[in-house]
Coordinates of C-alpha atoms in Angstrom, one line a residue:
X7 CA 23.8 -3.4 10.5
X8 CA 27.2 -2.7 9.5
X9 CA 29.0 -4.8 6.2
X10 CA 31.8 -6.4 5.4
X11 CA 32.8 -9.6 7.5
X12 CA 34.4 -10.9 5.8
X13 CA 37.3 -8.1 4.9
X14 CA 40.9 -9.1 5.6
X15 CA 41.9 -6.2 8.2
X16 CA 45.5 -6.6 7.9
X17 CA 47.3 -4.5 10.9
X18 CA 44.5 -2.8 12.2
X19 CA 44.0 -5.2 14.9
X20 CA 47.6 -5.9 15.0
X21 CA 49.0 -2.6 16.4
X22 CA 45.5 -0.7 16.9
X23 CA 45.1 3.0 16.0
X24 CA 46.8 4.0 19.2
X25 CA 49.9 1.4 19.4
X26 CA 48.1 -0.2 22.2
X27 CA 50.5 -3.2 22.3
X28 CA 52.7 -1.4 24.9
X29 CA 50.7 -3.2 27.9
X30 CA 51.1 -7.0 26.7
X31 CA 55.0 -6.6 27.7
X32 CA 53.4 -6.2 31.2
X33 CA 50.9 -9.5 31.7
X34 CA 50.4 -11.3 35.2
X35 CA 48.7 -14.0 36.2
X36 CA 45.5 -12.6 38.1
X37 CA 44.7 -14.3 41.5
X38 CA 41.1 -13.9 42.1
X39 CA 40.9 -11.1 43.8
X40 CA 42.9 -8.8 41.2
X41 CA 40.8 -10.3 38.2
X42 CA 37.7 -9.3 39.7
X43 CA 39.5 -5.5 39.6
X44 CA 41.1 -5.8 36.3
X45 CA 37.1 -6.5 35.3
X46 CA 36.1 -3.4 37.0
X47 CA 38.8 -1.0 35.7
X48 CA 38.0 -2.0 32.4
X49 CA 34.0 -1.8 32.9
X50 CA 34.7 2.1 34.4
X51 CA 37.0 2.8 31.8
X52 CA 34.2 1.7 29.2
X53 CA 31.3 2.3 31.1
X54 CA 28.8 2.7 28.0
X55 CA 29.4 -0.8 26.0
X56 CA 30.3 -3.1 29.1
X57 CA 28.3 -4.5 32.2
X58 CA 29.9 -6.9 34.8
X59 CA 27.2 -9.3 36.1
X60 CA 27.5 -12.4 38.3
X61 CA 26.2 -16.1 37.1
X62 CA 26.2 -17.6 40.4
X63 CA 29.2 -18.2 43.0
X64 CA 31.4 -21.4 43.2
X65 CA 31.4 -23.9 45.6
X66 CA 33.6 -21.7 47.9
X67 CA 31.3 -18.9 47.6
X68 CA 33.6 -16.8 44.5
X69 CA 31.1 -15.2 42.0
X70 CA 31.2 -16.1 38.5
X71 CA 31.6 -12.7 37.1
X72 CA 31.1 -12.1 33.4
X73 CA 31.8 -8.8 31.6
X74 CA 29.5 -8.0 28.9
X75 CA 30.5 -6.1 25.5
X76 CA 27.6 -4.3 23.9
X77 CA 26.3 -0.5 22.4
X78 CA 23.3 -1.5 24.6
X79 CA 24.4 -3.3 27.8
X80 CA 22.2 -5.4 29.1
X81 CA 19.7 -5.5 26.5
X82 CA 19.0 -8.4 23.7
X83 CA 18.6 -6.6 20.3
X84 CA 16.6 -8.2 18.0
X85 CA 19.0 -10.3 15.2
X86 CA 21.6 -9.0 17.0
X87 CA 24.1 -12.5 18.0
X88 CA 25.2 -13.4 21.5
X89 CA 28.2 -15.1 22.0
X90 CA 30.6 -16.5 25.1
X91 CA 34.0 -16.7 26.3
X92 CA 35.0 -19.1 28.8
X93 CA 38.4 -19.5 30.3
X94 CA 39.6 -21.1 33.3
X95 CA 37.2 -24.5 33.3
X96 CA 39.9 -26.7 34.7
X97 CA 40.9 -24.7 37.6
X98 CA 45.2 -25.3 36.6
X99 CA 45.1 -24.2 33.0
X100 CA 44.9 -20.8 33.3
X101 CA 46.1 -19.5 30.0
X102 CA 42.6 -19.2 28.5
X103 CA 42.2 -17.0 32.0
X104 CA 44.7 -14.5 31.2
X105 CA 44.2 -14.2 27.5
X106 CA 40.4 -13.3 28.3
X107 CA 41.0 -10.6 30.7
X108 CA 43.8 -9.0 27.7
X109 CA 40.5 -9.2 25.4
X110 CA 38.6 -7.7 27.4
X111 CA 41.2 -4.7 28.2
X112 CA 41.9 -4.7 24.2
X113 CA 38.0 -4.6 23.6
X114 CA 37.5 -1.6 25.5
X115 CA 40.5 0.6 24.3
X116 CA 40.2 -0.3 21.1
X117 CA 36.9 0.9 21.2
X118 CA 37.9 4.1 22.3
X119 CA 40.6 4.5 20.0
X120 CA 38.3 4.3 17.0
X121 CA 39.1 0.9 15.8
X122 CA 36.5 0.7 13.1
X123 CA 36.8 -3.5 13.5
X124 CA 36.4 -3.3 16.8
X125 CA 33.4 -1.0 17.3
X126 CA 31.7 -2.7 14.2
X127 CA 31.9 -5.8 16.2
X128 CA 30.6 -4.4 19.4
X129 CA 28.0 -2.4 18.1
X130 CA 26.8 -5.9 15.9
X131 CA 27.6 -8.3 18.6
X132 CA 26.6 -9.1 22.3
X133 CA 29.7 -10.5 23.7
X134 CA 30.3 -12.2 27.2
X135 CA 33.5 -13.1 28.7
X136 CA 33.2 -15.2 31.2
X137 CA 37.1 -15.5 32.3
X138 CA 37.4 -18.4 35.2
X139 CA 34.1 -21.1 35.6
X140 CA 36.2 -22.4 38.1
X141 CA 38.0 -19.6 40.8
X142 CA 38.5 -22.2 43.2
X143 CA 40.2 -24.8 41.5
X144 CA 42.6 -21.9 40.1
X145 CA 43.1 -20.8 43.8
X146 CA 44.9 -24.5 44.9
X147 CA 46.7 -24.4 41.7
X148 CA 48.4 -20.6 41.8
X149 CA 49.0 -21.7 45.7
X150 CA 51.6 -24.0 43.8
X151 CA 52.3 -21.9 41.1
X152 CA 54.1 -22.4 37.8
X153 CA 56.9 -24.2 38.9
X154 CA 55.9 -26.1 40.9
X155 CA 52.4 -27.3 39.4
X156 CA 51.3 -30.3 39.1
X157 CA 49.6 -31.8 36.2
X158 CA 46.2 -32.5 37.6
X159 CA 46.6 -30.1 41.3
X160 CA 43.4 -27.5 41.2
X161 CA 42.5 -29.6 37.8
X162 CA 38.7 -29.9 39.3
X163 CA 36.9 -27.8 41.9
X164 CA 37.0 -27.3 45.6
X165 CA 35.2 -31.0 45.5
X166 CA 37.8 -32.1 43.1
X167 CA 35.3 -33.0 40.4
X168 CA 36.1 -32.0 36.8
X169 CA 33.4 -29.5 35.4
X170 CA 34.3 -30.6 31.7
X171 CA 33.0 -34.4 32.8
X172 CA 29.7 -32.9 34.6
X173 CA 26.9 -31.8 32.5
X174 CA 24.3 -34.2 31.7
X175 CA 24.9 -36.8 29.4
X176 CA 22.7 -35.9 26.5
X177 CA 24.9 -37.9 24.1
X178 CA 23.6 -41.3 24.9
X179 CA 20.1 -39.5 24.0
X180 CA 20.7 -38.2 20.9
X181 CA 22.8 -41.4 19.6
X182 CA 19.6 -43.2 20.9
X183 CA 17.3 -40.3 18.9
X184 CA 19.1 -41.0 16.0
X185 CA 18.3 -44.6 15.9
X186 CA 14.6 -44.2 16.3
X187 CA 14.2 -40.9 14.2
X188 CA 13.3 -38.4 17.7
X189 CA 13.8 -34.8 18.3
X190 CA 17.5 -33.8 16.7
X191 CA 17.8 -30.6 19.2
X192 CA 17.0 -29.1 22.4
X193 CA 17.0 -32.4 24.0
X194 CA 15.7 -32.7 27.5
X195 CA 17.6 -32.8 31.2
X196 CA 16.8 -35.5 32.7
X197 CA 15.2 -35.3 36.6
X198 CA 17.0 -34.1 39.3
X199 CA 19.7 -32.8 37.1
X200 CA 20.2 -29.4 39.3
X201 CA 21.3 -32.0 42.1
X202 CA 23.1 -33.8 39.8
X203 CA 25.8 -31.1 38.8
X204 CA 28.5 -28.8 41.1
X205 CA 27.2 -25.0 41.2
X206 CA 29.3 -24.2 39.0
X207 CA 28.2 -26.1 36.6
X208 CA 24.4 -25.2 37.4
X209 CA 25.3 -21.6 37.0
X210 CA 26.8 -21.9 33.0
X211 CA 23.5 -24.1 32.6
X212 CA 21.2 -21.5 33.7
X213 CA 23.1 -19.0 32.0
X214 CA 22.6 -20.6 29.4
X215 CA 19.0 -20.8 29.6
X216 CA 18.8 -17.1 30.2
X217 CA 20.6 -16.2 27.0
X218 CA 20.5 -17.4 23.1
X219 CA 23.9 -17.5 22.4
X220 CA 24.9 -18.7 18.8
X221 CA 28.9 -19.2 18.8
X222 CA 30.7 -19.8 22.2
X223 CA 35.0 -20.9 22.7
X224 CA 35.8 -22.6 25.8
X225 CA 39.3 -22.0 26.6
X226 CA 41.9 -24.9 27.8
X227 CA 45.3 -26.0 28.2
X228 CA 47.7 -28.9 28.0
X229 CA 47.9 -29.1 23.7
X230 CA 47.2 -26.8 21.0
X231 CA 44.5 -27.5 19.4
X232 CA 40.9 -26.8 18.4
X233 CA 38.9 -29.4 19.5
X234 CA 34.9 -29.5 17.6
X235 CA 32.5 -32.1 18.9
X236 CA 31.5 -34.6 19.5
X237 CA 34.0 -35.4 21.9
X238 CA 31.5 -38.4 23.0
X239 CA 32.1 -41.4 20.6
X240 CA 29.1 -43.1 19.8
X241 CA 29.7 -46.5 20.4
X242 CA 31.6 -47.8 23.7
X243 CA 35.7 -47.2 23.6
X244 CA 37.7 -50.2 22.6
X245 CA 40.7 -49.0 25.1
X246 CA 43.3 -47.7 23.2
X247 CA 41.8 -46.9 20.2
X248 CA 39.3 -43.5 19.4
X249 CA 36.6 -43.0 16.7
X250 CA 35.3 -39.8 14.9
X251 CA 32.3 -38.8 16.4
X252 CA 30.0 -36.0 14.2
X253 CA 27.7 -33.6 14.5
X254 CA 25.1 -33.1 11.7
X255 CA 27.2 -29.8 11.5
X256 CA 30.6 -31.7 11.1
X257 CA 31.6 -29.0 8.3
X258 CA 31.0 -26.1 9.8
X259 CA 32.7 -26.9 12.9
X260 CA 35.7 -27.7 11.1
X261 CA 35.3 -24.5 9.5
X262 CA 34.9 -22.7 12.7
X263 CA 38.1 -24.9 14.2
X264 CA 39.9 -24.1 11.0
X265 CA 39.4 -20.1 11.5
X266 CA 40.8 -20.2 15.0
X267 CA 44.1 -22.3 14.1
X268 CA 44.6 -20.2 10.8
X269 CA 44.1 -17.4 12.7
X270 CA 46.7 -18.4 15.4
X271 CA 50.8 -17.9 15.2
X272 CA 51.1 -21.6 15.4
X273 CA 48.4 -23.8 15.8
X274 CA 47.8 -24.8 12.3
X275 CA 51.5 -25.3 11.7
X276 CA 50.0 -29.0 13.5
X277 CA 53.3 -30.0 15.2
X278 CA 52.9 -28.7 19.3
X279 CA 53.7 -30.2 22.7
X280 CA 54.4 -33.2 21.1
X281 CA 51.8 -34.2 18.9
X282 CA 50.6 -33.1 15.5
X283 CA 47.0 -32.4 14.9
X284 CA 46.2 -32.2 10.6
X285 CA 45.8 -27.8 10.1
X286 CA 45.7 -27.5 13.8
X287 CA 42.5 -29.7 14.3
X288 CA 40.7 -32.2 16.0
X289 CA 37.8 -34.2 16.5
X290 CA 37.4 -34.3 20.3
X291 CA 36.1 -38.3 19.9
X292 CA 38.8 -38.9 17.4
X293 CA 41.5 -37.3 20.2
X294 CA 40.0 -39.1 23.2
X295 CA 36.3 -39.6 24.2
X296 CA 34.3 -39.3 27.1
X297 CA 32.4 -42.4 26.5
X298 CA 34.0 -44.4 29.2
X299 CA 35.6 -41.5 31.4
X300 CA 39.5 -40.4 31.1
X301 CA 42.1 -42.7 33.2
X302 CA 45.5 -40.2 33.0
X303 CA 48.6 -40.8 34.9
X304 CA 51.8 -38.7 35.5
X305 CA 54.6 -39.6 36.5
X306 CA 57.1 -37.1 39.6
X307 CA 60.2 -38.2 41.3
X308 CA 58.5 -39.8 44.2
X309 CA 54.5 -39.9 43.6
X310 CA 52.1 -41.4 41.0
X311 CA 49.0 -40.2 40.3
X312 CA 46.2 -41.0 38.3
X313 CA 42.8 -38.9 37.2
X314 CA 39.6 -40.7 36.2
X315 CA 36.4 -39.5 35.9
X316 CA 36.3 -36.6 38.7
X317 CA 38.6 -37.6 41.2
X318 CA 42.7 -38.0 41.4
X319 CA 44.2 -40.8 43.3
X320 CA 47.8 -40.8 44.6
X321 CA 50.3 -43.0 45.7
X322 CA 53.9 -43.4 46.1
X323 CA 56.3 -45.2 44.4
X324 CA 56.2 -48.9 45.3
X325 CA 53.2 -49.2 46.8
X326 CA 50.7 -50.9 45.4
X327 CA 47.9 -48.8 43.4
X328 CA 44.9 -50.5 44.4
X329 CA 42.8 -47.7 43.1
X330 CA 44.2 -47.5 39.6
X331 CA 44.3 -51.5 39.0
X332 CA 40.7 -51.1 40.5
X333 CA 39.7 -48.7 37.9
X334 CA 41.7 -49.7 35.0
X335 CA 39.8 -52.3 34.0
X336 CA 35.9 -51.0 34.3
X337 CA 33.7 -49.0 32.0
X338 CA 34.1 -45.6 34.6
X339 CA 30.7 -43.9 33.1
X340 CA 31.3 -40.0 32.8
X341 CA 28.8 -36.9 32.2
X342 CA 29.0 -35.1 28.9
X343 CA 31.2 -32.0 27.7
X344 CA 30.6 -28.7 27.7
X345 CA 31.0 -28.5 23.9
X346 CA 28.7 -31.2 23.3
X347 CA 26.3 -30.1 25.9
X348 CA 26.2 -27.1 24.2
X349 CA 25.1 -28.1 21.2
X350 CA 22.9 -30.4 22.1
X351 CA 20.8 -28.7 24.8
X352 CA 20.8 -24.9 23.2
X353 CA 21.3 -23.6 20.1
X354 CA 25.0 -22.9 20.7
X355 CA 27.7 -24.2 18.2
X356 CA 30.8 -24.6 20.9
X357 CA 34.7 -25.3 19.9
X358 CA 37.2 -26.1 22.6
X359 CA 40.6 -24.2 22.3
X360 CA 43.6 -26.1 23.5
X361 CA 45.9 -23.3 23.9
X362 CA 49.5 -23.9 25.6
X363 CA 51.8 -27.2 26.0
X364 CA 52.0 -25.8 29.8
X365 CA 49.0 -25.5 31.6
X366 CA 50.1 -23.0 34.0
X367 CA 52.6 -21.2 32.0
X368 CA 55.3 -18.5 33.7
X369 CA 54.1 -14.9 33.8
X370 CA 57.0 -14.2 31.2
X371 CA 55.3 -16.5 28.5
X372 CA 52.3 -14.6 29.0
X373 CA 52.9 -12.2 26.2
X374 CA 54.1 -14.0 23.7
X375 CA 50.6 -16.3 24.1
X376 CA 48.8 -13.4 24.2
X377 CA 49.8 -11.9 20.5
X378 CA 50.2 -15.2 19.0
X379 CA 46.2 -15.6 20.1
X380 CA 44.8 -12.1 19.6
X381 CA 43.9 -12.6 16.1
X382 CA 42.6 -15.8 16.6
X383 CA 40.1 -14.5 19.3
X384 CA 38.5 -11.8 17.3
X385 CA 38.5 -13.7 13.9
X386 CA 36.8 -16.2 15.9
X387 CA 34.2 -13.8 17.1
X388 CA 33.2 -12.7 14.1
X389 CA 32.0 -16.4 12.7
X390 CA 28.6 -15.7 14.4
X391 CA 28.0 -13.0 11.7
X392 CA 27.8 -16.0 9.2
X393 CA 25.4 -18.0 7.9
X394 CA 21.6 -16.6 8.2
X395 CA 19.4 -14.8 10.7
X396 CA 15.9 -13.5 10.8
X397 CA 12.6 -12.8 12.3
X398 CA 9.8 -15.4 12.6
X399 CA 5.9 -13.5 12.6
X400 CA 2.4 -14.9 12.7
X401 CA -0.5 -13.0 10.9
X402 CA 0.0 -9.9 12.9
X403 CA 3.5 -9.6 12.7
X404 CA 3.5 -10.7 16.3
X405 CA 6.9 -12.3 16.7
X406 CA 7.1 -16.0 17.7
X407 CA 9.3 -17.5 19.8
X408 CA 10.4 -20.9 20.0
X409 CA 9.9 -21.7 16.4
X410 CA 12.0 -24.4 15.0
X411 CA 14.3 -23.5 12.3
X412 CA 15.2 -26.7 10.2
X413 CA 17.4 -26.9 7.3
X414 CA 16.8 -30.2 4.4
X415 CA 19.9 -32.2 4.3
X416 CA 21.1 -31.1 7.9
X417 CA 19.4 -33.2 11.1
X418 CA 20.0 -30.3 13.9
X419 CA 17.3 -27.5 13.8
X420 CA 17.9 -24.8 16.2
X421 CA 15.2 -22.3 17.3
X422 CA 14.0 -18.9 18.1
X423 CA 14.3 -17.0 20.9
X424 CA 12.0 -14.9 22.8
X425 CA 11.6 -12.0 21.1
X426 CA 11.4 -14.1 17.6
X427 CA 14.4 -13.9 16.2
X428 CA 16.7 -16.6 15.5
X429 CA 20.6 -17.7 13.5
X430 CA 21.9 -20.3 11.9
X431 CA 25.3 -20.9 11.1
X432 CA 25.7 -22.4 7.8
X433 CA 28.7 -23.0 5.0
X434 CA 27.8 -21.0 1.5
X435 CA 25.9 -22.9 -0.6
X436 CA 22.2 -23.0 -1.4
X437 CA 19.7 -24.2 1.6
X438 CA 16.2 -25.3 1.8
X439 CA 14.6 -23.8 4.8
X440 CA 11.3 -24.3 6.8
X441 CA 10.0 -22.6 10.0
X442 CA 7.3 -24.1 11.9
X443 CA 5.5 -24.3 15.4
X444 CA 2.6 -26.3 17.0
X445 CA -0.7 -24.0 15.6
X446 CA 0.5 -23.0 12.6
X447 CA 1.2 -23.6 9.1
X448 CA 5.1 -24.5 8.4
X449 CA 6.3 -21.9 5.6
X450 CA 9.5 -22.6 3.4
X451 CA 11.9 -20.7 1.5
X452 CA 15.1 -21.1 -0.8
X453 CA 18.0 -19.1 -0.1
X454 CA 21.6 -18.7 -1.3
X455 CA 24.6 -18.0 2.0
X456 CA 27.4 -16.5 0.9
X457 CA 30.8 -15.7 2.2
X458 CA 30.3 -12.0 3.6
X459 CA 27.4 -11.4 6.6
X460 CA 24.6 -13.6 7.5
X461 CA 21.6 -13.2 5.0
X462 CA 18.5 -12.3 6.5
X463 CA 15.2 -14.7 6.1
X464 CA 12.4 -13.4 7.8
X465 CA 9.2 -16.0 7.9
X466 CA 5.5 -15.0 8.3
X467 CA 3.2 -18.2 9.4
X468 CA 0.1 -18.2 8.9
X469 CA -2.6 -19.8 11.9
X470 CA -3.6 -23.1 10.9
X471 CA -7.8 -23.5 9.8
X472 CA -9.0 -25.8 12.8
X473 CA -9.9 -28.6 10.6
X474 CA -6.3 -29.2 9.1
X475 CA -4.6 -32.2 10.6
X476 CA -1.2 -31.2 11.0
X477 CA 1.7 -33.6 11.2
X478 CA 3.3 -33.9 13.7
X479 CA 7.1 -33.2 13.1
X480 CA 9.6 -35.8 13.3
X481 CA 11.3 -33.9 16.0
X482 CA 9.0 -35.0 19.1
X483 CA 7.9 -31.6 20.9
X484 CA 8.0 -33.3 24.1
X485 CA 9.8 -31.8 27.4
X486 CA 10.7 -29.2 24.8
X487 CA 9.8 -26.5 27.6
X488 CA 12.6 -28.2 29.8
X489 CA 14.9 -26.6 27.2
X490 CA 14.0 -23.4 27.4
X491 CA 16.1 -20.5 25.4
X492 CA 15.6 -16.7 25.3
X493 CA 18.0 -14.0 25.6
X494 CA 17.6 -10.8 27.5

């Protein structure tokens, strides 16, 4: 594996070895049709360490194409990360969109130029960039274009329901988990839950399933920001007023939020759009929270509207809004975040990138966005290489999957994947750390992260004599196998 993370490259990736920053002067918005294109070019013209592949289609048929970055395309190495890209998740911000298809062009001829950063990442790194989750939603919006978009028009999909407010709610679980000391990961769906959810939702959940990613960005707009969970707050909203929500992993989200706004031209100047967010950063309960839903109105010349939960409601100016003075008084119950979700249900650690003031910016703001984010978006990448990895073995150097990984001090475990291998972000510092799985004995080691590349910590268990009487974890194995991981 190659070294040396944590070097500063100072203008490699800024010009490239080949001045490729001629093309950003050229950036268009991508309707549907030509971003599927702009994925293919790229894929022939990189053929050897990319592979487009299709998630599912949207509720208007449109696949969900994602183009993979790899030496080995469509293979899961062994300790080698995964990690995700998604743009485009509210169908009018679209910036996240465009920046992901100029990473994915700036991936690939980068590569080819000999960019030692670059191929060091994708030789080390299984990336997938999954640029719009929601192609239909983008589709009413660009009908409108820049212009003459409105704040909330192609915000949800063809049903007009807002994928960022549809995942299950596995919150309320692990707030309830907490109080009763129960399972701290991996938490289960509850029935029903793929009739619960729009297909495009069901198709990042079963991608999801399919592959162990460690480090995923999910791309907005309407702020700039970088938004770390939980954006659920634990206890019911008082309206008008927020409260910090954490994660056992509250530091190193900040860290990871901190590396993208650093990273960026101007995010972690704090002052944008409006607001000021301390070094660029946020807690997504402390900015708003999903507890109750979202109730957001905007104001035109003529007509009113206001979004809550999934749906937008309309009227004109003097009538009487019975739907808003309906809703503004209930608790409107909403799903959970993909960000949360993500953390909760896999062993993802997910940030949300606010990236633009205007959601649908002008084609001639595009490249100006797209160099004051570049940097960011690798720098980001590279966090997965932190923290530690390893291999998990019984006797027989079988590898084991599904092995729980926990760390003393830190209530979140994560676990292996199929072919035993497994990651865990961490700060540096000096960690306790025990694997463990029903049949055998747990084993523990000591080890010391640093600042550079993950530190490998491999674990060999040892089958448990028949007459021991294990304990039973704290971490309740039940409907575990409802939360299935394993890349491939």
């Amino acid at each position: 594996m190659w070294l040396g993370w944590n070097i500063v490259w100072l203008g490699a990736l800024l010009i490239g070895l080949n001045g490729t920053v001629a093309w950003a002067s050229d950036i268009q918005h991508h309707r549907y049709e030509e971003l599927v294109r702009a994925l293919f070019v790229v894929q022939s013209e990189c053929p050897y360490i990319t592979r487009i592949y299709s998630i599912g289609r949207s509720v208007e048929g449109r696949h969900l194409y994602v183009l993979e970055f790899s030496d080995t395309p469509g293979i899961h190495e062994a300790m080698e990360p995964e990690f995700k890209y998604v743009g485009n998740m509210h169908g009018n911000e679209v910036l996240g969109r465009e920046l992901l298809i100029q990473l994915s062009q700036f991936l690939c001829e980068e590569y080819r130029a000999g960019n030692q950063r670059i191929t060091r990442l994708i030789h080390d790194t299984r990336i997938h960039i999954l640029p719009t989750m929601n192609p239909d939603g983008y589709e009413v919006a660009a009908k409108q274009g820049p212009e003459f978009n409105g704040y909330l028009v192609g915000r949800g999909n063809s049903r007009e329901v807002d994928l960022n407010r549809n995942f299950p709610d596995l919150n309320a679980l692990m707030y309830y988990y907490e109080k009763t000391n129960g399972r701290n990961h991996h938490l289960p769906l509850p029935d029903n839950w793929e009739h619960q959810v729009e297909l495009e939702t069901l198709a990042v959940i079963k991608w999801m399933q399919n592959y162990n990613f460690v480090l995923s960005a999910n791309l907005h707009g309407g702020a700039v920001v970088a938004n770390y969970p939980f954006d659920k707050s634990r206890d019911p909203r008082i309206r008008g007023k927020t409260t910090y929500a954490t994660t056992p992993d509250d530091k190193i989200f900040k860290k990871l939020a901190r590396t993208y706004s650093y990273a960026h031209s101007w995010m972690h100047k704090g002052w944008n759009c409006g607001d000021f967010f301390d070094e660029g950063i946020t807690n997504g309960a402390s900015w708003y929270s999903l507890s109750k839903g979202i109730l957001e109105c905007y104001d035109s010349n003529e007509l009113r509207s206001c979004f809550c939960k999934d749906r937008t409601y309309f009227w004109t100016e003097g009538e009487e809004p019975k739907t808003y003075s309906h809703l503004i008084g209930l608790p409107v119950e909403a799903g959970t975040g993909m960000q949360d979700f993500n953390y909760l249900y896999t062993n993802c650690f997910e940030i949300t990138l606010e990236l633009s003031c205007d959601k649908f910016p002008p084609a001639s703001a595009l490249s100006r966005e797209w160099l004051g984010n570049r940097e960011a978006l690798i720098s980001f990448l590279e966090q997965v290489h932190h923290g530690i990895k390893g291999m998990v073995y019984d006797n027989n150097n079988n590898p084991i999957g599904n092995a729980e990984i926990s760390v003393a001090g830190i209530n979140h475990d994560v676990t292996t994947g199929v072919d035993g291998d497994y990651f865990r972000l961490l700060l540096p510092g000096t960690y306790t750390v025990t694997a463990s799985t029903s049949g055998y004995l747990p084993s523990t080691s000591t080890v010391t992260v640093g600042p550079a590349e993950a530190i490998q910590l491999h674990f060999y268990l040892k089958v448990a004599p028949k007459d021991t009487n294990l304990t039973q974890s704290h971490h309740s194995k039940k409907n575990l196998s409802s939360a299935k991981v394993g890349p491939r």
